[in-house]
Amino acid sequence: MGLGDKISNKAQEMTGKTKEAVGDAVNNEKLQAEGAADQAAAKAKQAGEHVKDAAKDVFGN
């Protein structure tokens, strides 16, 4: 996984956490849901990139 991808995915995750926290604070269910969705998408991307990294380590590509 490239450094740019790692930064982008972490930024998306942090944005999601912020949205969810703000949604909680102002009792905005839509914002809470958007935040949770952003976090889930970022974590899925991170998991996929970890699989790619592991495959590179195993196969040496």
PDB file of C-alpha atoms in Angstrom:
ATOM      1  CA  MET A   1       0.000   0.000   0.000  1.00  0.00           C
ATOM      2  CA  GLY A   2       1.396   3.359  -0.915  1.00  0.00           C
ATOM      3  CA  LEU A   3       1.876   6.041   1.667  1.00  0.00           C
ATOM      4  CA  GLY A   4      -0.635   8.274  -0.120  1.00  0.00           C
ATOM      5  CA  ASP A   5      -3.281   5.550   0.080  1.00  0.00           C
ATOM      6  CA  LYS A   6      -2.608   5.016   3.777  1.00  0.00           C
ATOM      7  CA  ILE A   7      -2.944   8.725   4.474  1.00  0.00           C
ATOM      8  CA  SER A   8      -6.113   9.008   2.394  1.00  0.00           C
ATOM      9  CA  ASN A   9      -7.747   6.026   4.076  1.00  0.00           C
ATOM     10  CA  LYS A  10      -6.825   7.248   7.563  1.00  0.00           C
ATOM     11  CA  ALA A  11      -8.143  10.725   6.710  1.00  0.00           C
ATOM     12  CA  GLN A  12     -11.443   9.218   5.550  1.00  0.00           C
ATOM     13  CA  GLU A  13     -11.671   7.211   8.763  1.00  0.00           C
ATOM     14  CA  MET A  14     -10.977  10.288  10.913  1.00  0.00           C
ATOM     15  CA  THR A  15     -13.524  12.340   8.960  1.00  0.00           C
ATOM     16  CA  GLY A  16     -16.070   9.599   9.603  1.00  0.00           C
ATOM     17  CA  LYS A  17     -15.308   9.592  13.320  1.00  0.00           C
ATOM     18  CA  THR A  18     -15.706  13.362  13.426  1.00  0.00           C
ATOM     19  CA  LYS A  19     -19.009  13.262  11.539  1.00  0.00           C
ATOM     20  CA  GLU A  20     -20.325  10.553  13.825  1.00  0.00           C
ATOM     21  CA  ALA A  21     -19.259  12.433  16.963  1.00  0.00           C
ATOM     22  CA  VAL A  22     -20.833  15.682  15.760  1.00  0.00           C
ATOM     23  CA  GLY A  23     -23.973  13.773  14.794  1.00  0.00           C
ATOM     24  CA  ASP A  24     -24.106  12.305  18.291  1.00  0.00           C
ATOM     25  CA  ALA A  25     -23.603  15.723  19.871  1.00  0.00           C
ATOM     26  CA  VAL A  26     -26.376  17.419  17.896  1.00  0.00           C
ATOM     27  CA  ASN A  27     -28.616  14.326  17.705  1.00  0.00           C
ATOM     28  CA  ASN A  28     -28.430  14.189  13.896  1.00  0.00           C
ATOM     29  CA  GLU A  29     -28.997  10.588  12.799  1.00  0.00           C
ATOM     30  CA  LYS A  30     -28.114  11.291   9.159  1.00  0.00           C
ATOM     31  CA  LEU A  31     -24.720  12.690  10.112  1.00  0.00           C
ATOM     32  CA  GLN A  32     -24.128   9.771  12.481  1.00  0.00           C
ATOM     33  CA  ALA A  33     -24.897   7.319   9.680  1.00  0.00           C
ATOM     34  CA  GLU A  34     -22.657   9.140   7.198  1.00  0.00           C
ATOM     35  CA  GLY A  35     -19.839   9.044   9.711  1.00  0.00           C
ATOM     36  CA  ALA A  36     -20.270   5.348  10.331  1.00  0.00           C
ATOM     37  CA  ALA A  37     -20.383   4.685   6.580  1.00  0.00           C
ATOM     38  CA  ASP A  38     -17.203   6.699   6.000  1.00  0.00           C
ATOM     39  CA  GLN A  39     -15.422   4.731   8.720  1.00  0.00           C
ATOM     40  CA  ALA A  40     -16.595   1.400   7.330  1.00  0.00           C
ATOM     41  CA  ALA A  41     -15.479   2.286   3.807  1.00  0.00           C
ATOM     42  CA  ALA A  42     -12.061   3.404   5.019  1.00  0.00           C
ATOM     43  CA  LYS A  43     -11.586   0.255   7.091  1.00  0.00           C
ATOM     44  CA  ALA A  44     -12.573  -1.934   4.136  1.00  0.00           C
ATOM     45  CA  LYS A  45     -10.015  -0.178   1.934  1.00  0.00           C
ATOM     46  CA  GLN A  46      -7.371  -0.581   4.635  1.00  0.00           C
ATOM     47  CA  ALA A  47      -8.127  -4.289   4.955  1.00  0.00           C
ATOM     48  CA  GLY A  48      -7.831  -4.763   1.200  1.00  0.00           C
ATOM     49  CA  GLU A  49      -4.520  -2.948   1.136  1.00  0.00           C
ATOM     50  CA  HIS A  50      -3.228  -5.072   4.033  1.00  0.00           C
ATOM     51  CA  VAL A  51      -4.052  -8.203   2.025  1.00  0.00           C
ATOM     52  CA  LYS A  52      -2.125  -6.807  -0.938  1.00  0.00           C
ATOM     53  CA  ASP A  53       0.840  -5.972   1.285  1.00  0.00           C
ATOM     54  CA  ALA A  54       0.814  -9.459   2.799  1.00  0.00           C
ATOM     55  CA  ALA A  55       0.711 -11.049  -0.641  1.00  0.00           C
ATOM     56  CA  LYS A  56       3.700  -8.951  -1.710  1.00  0.00           C
ATOM     57  CA  ASP A  57       5.595 -10.122   1.383  1.00  0.00           C
ATOM     58  CA  VAL A  58       4.782 -13.763   0.689  1.00  0.00           C
ATOM     59  CA  PHE A  59       5.370 -13.756  -3.057  1.00  0.00           C
ATOM     60  CA  GLY A  60       8.068 -11.111  -3.165  1.00  0.00           C
ATOM     61  CA  ASN A  61       6.379  -8.902  -5.795  1.00  0.00           C
TER      62      ASN A  61
END
